Tab-separated table of C-alpha atoms in Angstrom:
chain	number	residue	atom	x	y	z
E	1	UNK	CA	43.881	61.447	-56.985
E	2	UNK	CA	45.716	64.607	-57.998
E	3	UNK	CA	44.893	63.817	-61.616
E	4	UNK	CA	41.173	63.494	-60.768
E	5	UNK	CA	41.276	66.799	-58.897
E	6	UNK	CA	43.002	68.467	-61.855
E	7	UNK	CA	40.362	67.053	-64.217
E	8	UNK	CA	37.560	68.323	-61.939
E	9	UNK	CA	39.093	71.812	-61.742
E	10	UNK	CA	39.520	71.904	-65.508
E	11	UNK	CA	35.874	70.855	-65.998
E	12	UNK	CA	34.698	73.545	-63.540
E	13	UNK	CA	36.843	76.157	-65.316
E	14	UNK	CA	35.381	75.146	-68.684
E	15	UNK	CA	31.795	75.415	-67.443
E	16	UNK	CA	32.554	78.737	-65.738
E	17	UNK	CA	34.087	80.112	-68.955
E	18	UNK	CA	31.026	79.002	-70.923
E	19	UNK	CA	28.716	80.736	-68.464
E	20	UNK	CA	30.814	83.903	-68.472
E	21	UNK	CA	30.640	83.870	-72.291
E	22	UNK	CA	26.897	83.534	-71.865
E	23	UNK	CA	26.947	86.681	-69.730
E	24	UNK	CA	28.836	88.486	-72.511
E	25	UNK	CA	26.287	87.348	-75.095
E	26	UNK	CA	23.512	88.500	-72.764
E	27	UNK	CA	25.086	91.965	-72.520
E	28	UNK	CA	25.377	92.165	-76.315
E	29	UNK	CA	21.786	91.035	-76.936
E	30	UNK	CA	20.333	93.211	-74.178
E	31	UNK	CA	22.303	96.287	-75.251
E	32	UNK	CA	21.024	96.187	-78.822
E	33	UNK	CA	17.615	95.183	-77.479
E	34	UNK	CA	17.652	98.390	-75.439
E	35	UNK	CA	18.129	100.454	-78.589
E	36	UNK	CA	15.285	98.563	-80.271
E	37	UNK	CA	13.199	99.153	-77.147
E	38	UNK	CA	13.648	102.928	-77.466
E	39	UNK	CA	12.462	102.798	-81.063
E	40	UNK	CA	9.351	100.780	-80.101
E	41	UNK	CA	8.466	103.155	-77.247
E	42	UNK	CA	8.791	106.243	-79.466
E	43	UNK	CA	6.870	104.534	-82.285
E	44	UNK	CA	4.061	103.549	-79.888
E	45	UNK	CA	3.745	107.127	-78.596
E	46	UNK	CA	3.663	108.515	-82.139
E	47	UNK	CA	1.018	106.027	-83.291
E	48	UNK	CA	-1.113	106.528	-80.136
E	49	UNK	CA	-1.253	110.273	-80.833
E	50	UNK	CA	-1.761	110.086	-84.590
E	51	UNK	CA	-4.714	109.425	-86.867
E	52	UNK	CA	-4.090	105.688	-86.328
E	53	UNK	CA	-4.712	105.892	-82.565
E	54	UNK	CA	-8.076	104.088	-82.794
E	55	UNK	CA	-6.454	101.233	-84.722
E	56	UNK	CA	-3.658	101.011	-82.130
E	57	UNK	CA	-6.050	100.738	-79.147
E	58	UNK	CA	-8.327	98.387	-81.088
E	59	UNK	CA	-5.353	96.072	-81.633
E	60	UNK	CA	-4.641	96.073	-77.881
E	61	UNK	CA	-8.153	94.788	-77.181
E	62	UNK	CA	-8.332	92.435	-80.182
E	63	UNK	CA	-9.297	88.918	-79.101
E	64	UNK	CA	-8.111	85.687	-80.674
E	65	UNK	CA	-8.213	82.008	-79.739
E	66	UNK	CA	-10.068	78.825	-80.690
E	67	UNK	CA	-13.215	76.929	-79.818
E	68	UNK	CA	-14.147	73.245	-79.745
E	69	UNK	CA	-17.900	72.695	-79.624
E	70	UNK	CA	-19.233	74.747	-76.731
E	71	UNK	CA	-15.726	75.293	-75.296
E	72	UNK	CA	-14.328	78.687	-76.250
E	73	UNK	CA	-10.858	79.935	-75.313
E	74	UNK	CA	-9.889	83.458	-76.269
E	75	UNK	CA	-7.541	86.153	-75.008
E	76	UNK	CA	-6.844	89.820	-75.737
E	77	UNK	CA	-3.577	90.748	-77.442
E	78	UNK	CA	-2.668	92.946	-74.448
E	79	UNK	CA	-3.124	90.104	-71.948
E	80	UNK	CA	-1.420	87.601	-74.258
E	81	UNK	CA	1.709	89.775	-74.391
E	82	UNK	CA	1.680	90.741	-70.689
E	83	UNK	CA	0.837	87.348	-69.193
E	84	UNK	CA	2.082	84.711	-71.653
E	85	UNK	CA	4.931	86.198	-73.689
E	86	UNK	CA	6.348	88.048	-70.680
E	87	UNK	CA	6.514	84.712	-68.848
E	88	UNK	CA	9.351	83.802	-71.221
E	89	UNK	CA	11.043	87.083	-70.324
E	90	UNK	CA	10.820	86.246	-66.615
E	91	UNK	CA	12.016	82.715	-67.353
E	92	UNK	CA	15.146	84.270	-68.873
E	93	UNK	CA	15.510	86.541	-65.825
E	94	UNK	CA	15.340	83.469	-63.588
E	95	UNK	CA	17.968	81.650	-65.664
E	96	UNK	CA	20.276	84.674	-65.425
E	97	UNK	CA	19.821	84.764	-61.646
E	98	UNK	CA	20.679	81.077	-61.321
E	99	UNK	CA	23.720	81.383	-63.601
E	100	UNK	CA	25.068	84.320	-61.631
E	101	UNK	CA	24.495	82.509	-58.320
E	102	UNK	CA	26.240	79.347	-59.556
E	103	UNK	CA	29.217	80.715	-61.447
E	104	UNK	CA	29.061	84.492	-61.793
E	105	UNK	CA	29.471	87.576	-59.668
E	106	UNK	CA	26.689	86.437	-57.311
E	107	UNK	CA	28.569	83.235	-56.367
E	108	UNK	CA	29.551	83.392	-52.684
E	109	UNK	CA	27.817	85.265	-49.851
E	110	UNK	CA	30.133	88.296	-49.718
E	111	UNK	CA	29.976	88.791	-53.489
E	112	UNK	CA	26.236	88.338	-53.793
E	113	UNK	CA	25.544	90.532	-50.770
E	114	UNK	CA	27.155	93.611	-52.388
E	115	UNK	CA	24.719	93.563	-55.330
E	116	UNK	CA	21.822	92.506	-53.098
E	117	UNK	CA	22.474	95.323	-50.606
E	118	UNK	CA	22.634	97.830	-53.457
E	119	UNK	CA	19.421	96.417	-54.963
E	120	UNK	CA	17.617	96.589	-51.595
E	121	UNK	CA	18.555	100.260	-51.303
E	122	UNK	CA	17.383	100.807	-54.885
E	123	UNK	CA	14.009	99.363	-53.886
E	124	UNK	CA	13.416	100.839	-50.421
E	125	UNK	CA	14.282	104.506	-51.035
E	126	UNK	CA	12.198	104.901	-54.258
E	127	UNK	CA	9.228	103.269	-52.498
E	128	UNK	CA	9.591	105.693	-49.572
E	129	UNK	CA	9.649	108.681	-51.920
E	130	UNK	CA	6.632	107.417	-53.857
E	131	UNK	CA	4.630	106.777	-50.679
E	132	UNK	CA	5.551	110.250	-49.385
E	133	UNK	CA	3.537	111.756	-52.253
E	134	UNK	CA	0.731	109.176	-52.443
E	135	UNK	CA	0.221	107.967	-48.842
E	136	UNK	CA	-3.455	107.827	-47.856
E	137	UNK	CA	-4.684	107.883	-51.459
E	138	UNK	CA	-5.969	105.008	-53.631
E	139	UNK	CA	-2.779	105.324	-55.690
E	140	UNK	CA	-0.352	104.329	-52.957
E	141	UNK	CA	-0.639	100.731	-54.170
E	142	UNK	CA	1.426	101.747	-57.214
E	143	UNK	CA	4.649	101.958	-55.158
E	144	UNK	CA	6.163	99.099	-57.202
E	145	UNK	CA	6.296	101.344	-60.268
E	146	UNK	CA	9.050	103.504	-58.766
E	147	UNK	CA	11.436	100.679	-57.840
E	148	UNK	CA	11.993	98.721	-61.061
E	149	UNK	CA	14.915	98.692	-63.506
E	150	UNK	CA	14.782	97.848	-67.201
E	151	UNK	CA	17.934	95.773	-67.760
E	152	UNK	CA	17.758	95.913	-71.561
E	153	UNK	CA	17.422	99.684	-71.688
E	154	UNK	CA	20.091	100.224	-69.005
E	155	UNK	CA	22.590	98.113	-70.939
E	156	UNK	CA	21.640	99.993	-74.100
E	157	UNK	CA	22.672	103.217	-72.332
E	158	UNK	CA	26.000	101.613	-71.375
E	159	UNK	CA	26.473	100.611	-75.034
E	160	UNK	CA	26.302	104.257	-76.098
E	161	UNK	CA	29.518	104.946	-74.165
E	162	UNK	CA	31.422	102.185	-75.958
E	163	UNK	CA	34.575	100.490	-74.678
E	164	UNK	CA	35.437	103.254	-72.225
E	165	UNK	CA	33.120	101.609	-69.667
E	166	UNK	CA	35.094	98.924	-67.739
E	167	UNK	CA	33.759	95.372	-67.878
E	168	UNK	CA	33.352	95.276	-64.085
E	169	UNK	CA	30.874	98.181	-64.335
E	170	UNK	CA	28.800	96.274	-66.905
E	171	UNK	CA	28.911	93.121	-64.775
E	172	UNK	CA	27.857	95.107	-61.688
E	173	UNK	CA	24.933	96.609	-63.619
E	174	UNK	CA	23.798	93.149	-64.775
E	175	UNK	CA	24.071	91.565	-61.314
E	176	UNK	CA	22.382	94.586	-59.721
E	177	UNK	CA	19.549	94.370	-62.265
E	178	UNK	CA	19.184	90.620	-61.622
E	179	UNK	CA	18.939	91.200	-57.851
E	180	UNK	CA	16.559	94.120	-58.521
E	181	UNK	CA	14.378	91.884	-60.725
E	182	UNK	CA	14.264	89.298	-57.947
E	183	UNK	CA	12.967	91.991	-55.592
E	184	UNK	CA	10.448	93.204	-58.170
E	185	UNK	CA	9.183	89.660	-58.778
E	186	UNK	CA	8.784	89.151	-55.025
E	187	UNK	CA	6.803	92.394	-54.740
E	188	UNK	CA	4.589	91.369	-57.674
E	189	UNK	CA	3.933	87.936	-56.155
E	190	UNK	CA	3.142	89.327	-52.686
E	191	UNK	CA	1.365	92.646	-53.298
E	192	UNK	CA	-0.114	92.380	-56.800
E	193	UNK	CA	-1.758	88.980	-56.720
E	194	UNK	CA	-5.522	88.436	-56.750
E	195	UNK	CA	-7.579	86.429	-54.275
E	196	UNK	CA	-5.527	83.409	-53.168
E	197	UNK	CA	-6.894	79.867	-53.701
E	198	UNK	CA	-5.107	77.408	-51.422
E	199	UNK	CA	-6.055	74.314	-53.457
E	200	UNK	CA	-4.211	75.569	-56.525
E	201	UNK	CA	-1.296	76.711	-54.388
E	202	UNK	CA	-1.046	73.105	-53.161
E	203	UNK	CA	-1.121	71.860	-56.772
E	204	UNK	CA	1.594	74.380	-57.668
E	205	UNK	CA	3.784	73.194	-54.778
E	206	UNK	CA	3.399	69.572	-55.930
E	207	UNK	CA	4.369	70.442	-59.514
E	208	UNK	CA	7.328	72.502	-58.254
E	209	UNK	CA	8.357	69.439	-56.217
E	210	UNK	CA	8.288	67.272	-59.362
E	211	UNK	CA	10.462	69.842	-61.163
E	212	UNK	CA	12.848	69.855	-58.203
E	213	UNK	CA	13.072	66.052	-58.352
E	214	UNK	CA	13.845	66.215	-62.084
E	215	UNK	CA	16.635	68.647	-61.249
E	216	UNK	CA	17.929	66.316	-58.507
E	217	UNK	CA	18.009	63.414	-60.995
E	218	UNK	CA	19.939	65.569	-63.496
E	219	UNK	CA	17.194	65.127	-66.083
E	220	UNK	CA	18.402	66.607	-69.366
E	221	UNK	CA	15.182	66.797	-71.371
E	222	UNK	CA	14.055	70.421	-71.614
E	223	UNK	CA	10.748	69.269	-73.120
E	224	UNK	CA	9.930	67.553	-69.804
E	225	UNK	CA	10.642	70.759	-67.865
E	226	UNK	CA	8.475	72.755	-70.271
E	227	UNK	CA	5.614	70.261	-69.920
E	228	UNK	CA	5.574	70.586	-66.135
E	229	UNK	CA	6.338	74.322	-66.479
E	230	UNK	CA	3.110	74.811	-68.443
E	231	UNK	CA	1.169	72.898	-65.796
E	232	UNK	CA	2.836	75.048	-63.129
E	233	UNK	CA	1.923	78.246	-65.024
E	234	UNK	CA	-1.748	77.167	-65.212
E	235	UNK	CA	-1.940	76.200	-61.522
E	236	UNK	CA	-0.220	79.415	-60.368
E	237	UNK	CA	-2.586	81.459	-62.570
E	238	UNK	CA	-5.612	79.708	-61.048
E	239	UNK	CA	-4.209	80.168	-57.523
E	240	UNK	CA	-4.418	83.964	-57.835
E	241	UNK	CA	-0.658	84.534	-57.555
E	242	UNK	CA	0.840	86.367	-60.509
E	243	UNK	CA	2.268	83.984	-63.100
E	244	UNK	CA	5.734	85.588	-63.132
E	245	UNK	CA	6.615	83.486	-60.088
E	246	UNK	CA	5.897	80.293	-62.079
E	247	UNK	CA	8.459	81.273	-64.725
E	248	UNK	CA	11.099	81.992	-62.080
E	249	UNK	CA	10.449	78.686	-60.246
E	250	UNK	CA	10.790	76.829	-63.552
E	251	UNK	CA	14.079	78.626	-64.270
E	252	UNK	CA	15.524	77.724	-60.872
E	253	UNK	CA	14.816	74.015	-61.469
E	254	UNK	CA	16.624	73.894	-64.844
E	255	UNK	CA	19.925	72.042	-64.181
E	256	UNK	CA	23.009	74.245	-64.207
E	257	UNK	CA	25.420	71.549	-63.014
E	258	UNK	CA	24.961	68.103	-64.529
E	259	UNK	CA	28.110	66.178	-63.587
E	260	UNK	CA	26.294	62.882	-62.898
E	261	UNK	CA	24.686	62.683	-66.344
E	262	UNK	CA	27.778	64.098	-68.077
E	263	UNK	CA	29.916	61.244	-66.705
E	264	UNK	CA	27.473	58.748	-68.218
E	265	UNK	CA	27.587	60.396	-71.655
E	266	UNK	CA	31.377	60.781	-71.553
E	267	UNK	CA	31.740	57.063	-70.797
E	268	UNK	CA	29.494	56.275	-73.747
E	269	UNK	CA	31.533	58.558	-76.014
E	270	UNK	CA	34.790	56.922	-74.893
E	271	UNK	CA	33.400	53.478	-75.779
E	272	UNK	CA	32.438	54.822	-79.232
E	273	UNK	CA	35.983	56.159	-79.709
E	274	UNK	CA	37.297	52.675	-78.843
E	275	UNK	CA	35.040	51.225	-81.544
E	276	UNK	CA	36.447	53.721	-84.045
E	277	UNK	CA	39.985	52.616	-83.180
E	278	UNK	CA	39.037	48.963	-83.665
E	279	UNK	CA	37.286	49.528	-87.003
E	280	UNK	CA	40.057	51.745	-88.432
E	281	UNK	CA	42.986	49.606	-87.194
E	282	UNK	CA	44.004	52.213	-84.590
E	283	UNK	CA	43.624	55.012	-87.134
E	284	UNK	CA	45.799	53.433	-89.849
E	285	UNK	CA	42.931	53.367	-92.359
E	286	UNK	CA	42.219	57.066	-91.687
E	287	UNK	CA	45.880	57.947	-92.344
E	288	UNK	CA	45.705	56.038	-95.620
E	289	UNK	CA	42.613	58.001	-96.624
E	290	UNK	CA	44.473	61.228	-95.839
E	291	UNK	CA	47.316	60.102	-98.144
E	292	UNK	CA	44.785	59.485	-100.914
E	293	UNK	CA	43.334	62.968	-100.326
E	294	UNK	CA	46.750	64.441	-101.162
E	295	UNK	CA	46.620	62.985	-104.682
E	296	UNK	CA	45.576	65.139	-107.603
E	297	UNK	CA	42.139	64.981	-109.197
E	298	UNK	CA	43.083	62.675	-112.093
E	299	UNK	CA	45.267	60.408	-109.952
E	300	UNK	CA	42.553	60.088	-107.337
E	301	UNK	CA	39.893	59.347	-109.979
E	302	UNK	CA	42.058	56.692	-111.657
E	303	UNK	CA	42.813	55.022	-108.294
E	304	UNK	CA	39.091	54.892	-107.393
E	305	UNK	CA	38.147	53.383	-110.783
E	306	UNK	CA	40.939	50.837	-110.514
E	307	UNK	CA	39.941	49.806	-106.990
E	308	UNK	CA	36.311	49.476	-108.038
E	309	UNK	CA	37.161	47.299	-111.065
E	310	UNK	CA	39.668	45.020	-109.307
E	311	UNK	CA	38.049	44.625	-105.876
E	312	UNK	CA	35.798	41.663	-105.151
E	313	UNK	CA	32.113	42.089	-104.203
E	314	UNK	CA	32.837	40.852	-100.672
E	315	UNK	CA	35.545	43.514	-100.174
E	316	UNK	CA	33.170	46.217	-101.410
E	317	UNK	CA	30.507	44.979	-98.979
E	318	UNK	CA	33.035	45.101	-96.135
E	319	UNK	CA	33.964	48.692	-97.050
E	320	UNK	CA	30.312	49.738	-97.203
E	321	UNK	CA	29.568	48.067	-93.870
E	322	UNK	CA	32.590	49.753	-92.291
E	323	UNK	CA	31.569	53.168	-93.678
E	324	UNK	CA	28.001	52.696	-92.449
E	325	UNK	CA	29.203	51.708	-88.986
E	326	UNK	CA	31.512	54.742	-88.815
E	327	UNK	CA	28.624	57.044	-89.769
E	328	UNK	CA	26.471	55.419	-87.079
E	329	UNK	CA	29.225	55.860	-84.463
E	330	UNK	CA	29.755	59.534	-85.366
E	331	UNK	CA	25.996	60.028	-85.189
E	332	UNK	CA	25.953	58.516	-81.691
E	333	UNK	CA	28.842	60.733	-80.557
E	334	UNK	CA	26.965	63.789	-81.840
E	335	UNK	CA	23.850	62.769	-79.885
E	336	UNK	CA	25.860	62.162	-76.703
E	337	UNK	CA	27.624	65.524	-77.120
E	338	UNK	CA	24.279	67.287	-77.513
E	339	UNK	CA	22.794	65.608	-74.438
E	340	UNK	CA	25.921	66.437	-72.421
E	341	UNK	CA	25.390	70.169	-72.972
E	342	UNK	CA	24.356	72.294	-70.004
E	343	UNK	CA	20.532	72.657	-70.152
E	344	UNK	CA	20.643	76.077	-68.475
E	345	UNK	CA	23.083	77.368	-71.106
E	346	UNK	CA	21.108	75.856	-73.987
E	347	UNK	CA	17.828	77.401	-72.887
E	348	UNK	CA	19.316	80.777	-71.986
E	349	UNK	CA	21.163	80.952	-75.302
E	350	UNK	CA	17.895	80.209	-77.143
E	351	UNK	CA	15.787	82.714	-75.170
E	352	UNK	CA	18.196	85.669	-75.218
E	353	UNK	CA	17.616	86.818	-78.818
E	354	UNK	CA	13.878	86.006	-78.675
E	355	UNK	CA	13.479	88.110	-75.539
E	356	UNK	CA	15.737	90.981	-76.625
E	357	UNK	CA	14.535	91.294	-80.211
E	358	UNK	CA	10.878	90.242	-80.022
E	359	UNK	CA	9.185	89.849	-76.630
E	360	UNK	CA	10.421	92.986	-74.823
E	361	UNK	CA	10.121	95.318	-77.870
E	362	UNK	CA	6.610	93.975	-78.569
E	363	UNK	CA	5.677	94.500	-74.907
E	364	UNK	CA	6.990	98.080	-75.124
E	365	UNK	CA	5.039	98.808	-78.303
E	366	UNK	CA	1.787	97.339	-76.963
E	367	UNK	CA	2.004	99.042	-73.560
E	368	UNK	CA	3.867	102.335	-74.066
E	369	UNK	CA	1.313	104.045	-76.282
E	370	UNK	CA	-0.533	106.754	-74.330
E	371	UNK	CA	-2.948	109.217	-75.910
E	372	UNK	CA	-2.116	112.673	-74.536
E	373	UNK	CA	-4.855	115.310	-74.533
E	374	UNK	CA	-5.854	118.402	-72.585
E	375	UNK	CA	-8.146	116.369	-70.314
E	376	UNK	CA	-5.308	114.350	-68.762
E	377	UNK	CA	-4.997	115.108	-65.051
E	378	UNK	CA	-1.279	115.421	-64.324
E	379	UNK	CA	-1.804	115.908	-60.623
E	380	UNK	CA	-3.495	112.648	-59.641
E	381	UNK	CA	-2.512	112.446	-55.983
E	382	UNK	CA	1.245	112.632	-56.471
E	383	UNK	CA	1.574	109.713	-58.931
E	384	UNK	CA	3.782	111.721	-61.292
E	385	UNK	CA	6.004	113.278	-58.605
E	386	UNK	CA	6.339	109.991	-56.729
E	387	UNK	CA	7.279	108.030	-59.847
E	388	UNK	CA	9.741	110.557	-61.278
E	389	UNK	CA	11.514	111.345	-58.011
E	390	UNK	CA	11.532	107.680	-56.989
E	391	UNK	CA	13.282	106.579	-60.176
E	392	UNK	CA	15.536	109.595	-60.768
E	393	UNK	CA	16.544	110.496	-57.179
E	394	UNK	CA	15.611	107.542	-54.973
E	395	UNK	CA	17.180	104.870	-57.172
E	396	UNK	CA	20.799	106.162	-57.362
E	397	UNK	CA	20.823	107.388	-53.733
E	398	UNK	CA	19.417	104.108	-52.417
E	399	UNK	CA	21.857	101.976	-54.424
E	400	UNK	CA	24.886	104.036	-53.411
E	401	UNK	CA	23.980	104.360	-49.708
E	402	UNK	CA	23.146	100.689	-49.146
E	403	UNK	CA	26.186	99.479	-51.110
E	404	UNK	CA	28.371	101.800	-49.017
E	405	UNK	CA	26.765	100.711	-45.722
E	406	UNK	CA	27.044	97.029	-46.641
E	407	UNK	CA	30.760	97.395	-47.282
E	408	UNK	CA	31.405	99.481	-44.137
E	409	UNK	CA	29.465	97.020	-41.954
E	410	UNK	CA	31.551	94.167	-43.418
E	411	UNK	CA	28.453	92.529	-44.871
E	412	UNK	CA	29.756	92.581	-48.438
E	413	UNK	CA	32.897	92.911	-50.539
E	414	UNK	CA	33.149	95.519	-53.282
E	415	UNK	CA	34.237	94.074	-56.674
E	416	UNK	CA	37.786	95.058	-57.573
E	417	UNK	CA	37.997	98.087	-59.853
E	418	UNK	CA	34.531	99.417	-58.981
E	419	UNK	CA	34.691	102.973	-57.628
E	420	UNK	CA	32.131	105.083	-55.761
E	421	UNK	CA	31.507	107.206	-58.834
E	422	UNK	CA	30.849	104.028	-60.860
E	423	UNK	CA	28.288	102.837	-58.313
E	424	UNK	CA	26.412	106.144	-58.289
E	425	UNK	CA	26.449	106.325	-62.105
E	426	UNK	CA	25.092	102.759	-62.346
E	427	UNK	CA	22.425	103.763	-59.815
E	428	UNK	CA	21.410	106.680	-62.015
E	429	UNK	CA	21.151	104.435	-65.086
E	430	UNK	CA	19.106	101.960	-63.024
E	431	UNK	CA	16.451	104.644	-62.790
E	432	UNK	CA	15.387	103.636	-66.296
E	433	UNK	CA	12.153	101.796	-65.473
E	434	UNK	CA	10.300	101.139	-68.745
E	435	UNK	CA	9.484	97.411	-69.082
E	436	UNK	CA	9.202	96.393	-65.419
E	437	UNK	CA	7.665	99.707	-64.309
E	438	UNK	CA	4.980	99.648	-67.011
E	439	UNK	CA	4.335	95.985	-66.198
E	440	UNK	CA	3.791	96.826	-62.515
E	441	UNK	CA	1.645	99.869	-63.385
E	442	UNK	CA	-0.781	97.655	-65.316
E	443	UNK	CA	-1.057	95.359	-62.287
E	444	UNK	CA	-1.231	98.072	-59.634
E	445	UNK	CA	-3.897	100.352	-61.104
E	446	UNK	CA	-6.111	97.642	-62.632
E	447	UNK	CA	-8.994	99.219	-64.534
E	448	UNK	CA	-8.064	102.817	-63.671
E	449	UNK	CA	-7.029	103.866	-67.185
E	450	UNK	CA	-6.305	107.474	-66.155
E	451	UNK	CA	-3.834	106.360	-63.474
E	452	UNK	CA	-2.208	103.819	-65.826
E	453	UNK	CA	-1.746	106.430	-68.565
E	454	UNK	CA	-0.361	109.012	-66.151
E	455	UNK	CA	1.954	106.396	-64.681
E	456	UNK	CA	3.237	105.503	-68.154
E	457	UNK	CA	3.875	109.179	-68.949
E	458	UNK	CA	5.706	109.539	-65.626
E	459	UNK	CA	7.796	106.441	-66.348
E	460	UNK	CA	8.772	107.768	-69.787
E	461	UNK	CA	9.740	111.171	-68.351
E	462	UNK	CA	11.661	109.627	-65.448
E	463	UNK	CA	13.453	107.158	-67.723
E	464	UNK	CA	14.427	109.922	-70.143
E	465	UNK	CA	15.867	112.022	-67.306
E	466	UNK	CA	17.651	108.933	-65.911
E	467	UNK	CA	19.234	108.246	-69.317
E	468	UNK	CA	20.664	111.763	-69.609
E	469	UNK	CA	21.697	111.844	-65.944
E	470	UNK	CA	23.271	108.376	-66.170
E	471	UNK	CA	25.208	109.091	-69.373
E	472	UNK	CA	26.672	112.297	-67.923
E	473	UNK	CA	27.689	110.608	-64.658
E	474	UNK	CA	29.088	107.493	-66.366
E	475	UNK	CA	31.003	109.674	-68.810
E	476	UNK	CA	32.563	111.571	-65.906
E	477	UNK	CA	33.235	108.363	-63.959
E	478	UNK	CA	35.046	106.698	-66.864
E	479	UNK	CA	36.961	109.628	-68.297
E	480	UNK	CA	40.736	109.034	-68.465
E	481	UNK	CA	42.709	110.598	-65.623
E	482	UNK	CA	45.525	113.079	-66.250
E	483	UNK	CA	48.048	110.421	-65.251
E	484	UNK	CA	46.667	107.987	-67.840
E	485	UNK	CA	46.701	110.639	-70.548
E	486	UNK	CA	50.312	111.533	-69.649
E	487	UNK	CA	51.371	107.863	-69.816
E	488	UNK	CA	49.696	107.440	-73.223
E	489	UNK	CA	51.405	110.604	-74.488
E	490	UNK	CA	54.791	109.356	-73.198
E	491	UNK	CA	54.339	105.985	-74.955
E	492	UNK	CA	53.575	107.767	-78.216
């Protein structure tokens, strides 16, 4: 029994290490993706205010698709990027949330509550500031713009400071951003959905139930999840709820713990290993092959020619049959090993580079371009002041205050090594809105192009201020103390 418990603990440790390595890969991809994101935003602004501006806005509205007889399906590039490609981005966000809740810093109520409390503060206070400037106007519905964090860009800012930033600070930023994204997705689903159709909501619930059953049965086939995920996306779209929620539901049904199926594949692999032992005389034939490998080129060639000339046809047939069977067995082991992999890890590992290097930068380029001219009204009912102050002031204050209150009220436990200055600096960096804020702006203001453009300008200004503010604060928070410098000098 103790041996079984030790084996279980070792298996859990292995899976946890794999998921933590996944977190490290995510940080690496997202950090570089943040730098690429900056380039795309700047490039979009330059193009939108150059002689190629007409071409840029024409490309946004360009329609493509296909038709079969009288049936015609087409979609604008802007909607294709925002509704379809960004669904993969939100799928990745959902996978990150599930991974953190299963094995990461969000595992356990006290641990998860620290990041969640901080994220709640980073949502409530910016919304209050935005509504203070826009209450009673048609633009108050854009409150979601001031509460969002761009994880990729925020991690890109952290990357600029190099190894001086402790790992716990990076992990806190990621978990905070994940909790923040969960809040943003909830706001999008509740406040920025169109007219609700109950029939399609019922269909969506049924499809989600099928996905949940697949998860319960430890189904390993990602193609099956994607098939039902597409059906779920269509039904959620037709229901009037924003499709981001479909991507998150799909992510939460992807298996992250597959012990039942893994035991089956491990048993199959063990039986294949037994067959290898039987075919190779408990490995004696393999050892003999290794001895032959140690011979020189000419000796090995002469031995092979001699064996070929002196061996009987039946012996050669036996050797060929044995070699073929060994290849078949190794092939089977490879298939079992592939199927035994964690589906959540496989999918997240595949989506990370696609999201960081293609989807998010393309979204930024398509959406960030704003044509600035003298006719732009910068005082549209407090949109600019609400957005900038919400992201730059409300975000860090809300995160710090709620994290502090959660700890003092014994609702959460602060991660070891994370100081107050670190929390406030992370809050400042979280004021970088970009992707999520622009996404919400497009939903909130609908066809009001003037409000969307002003909101985008406000987001760019606020994010730029947040970057500078965050770098200064994080630099101060992570600078070596006098005691550390003295110890380093003494060691030298």
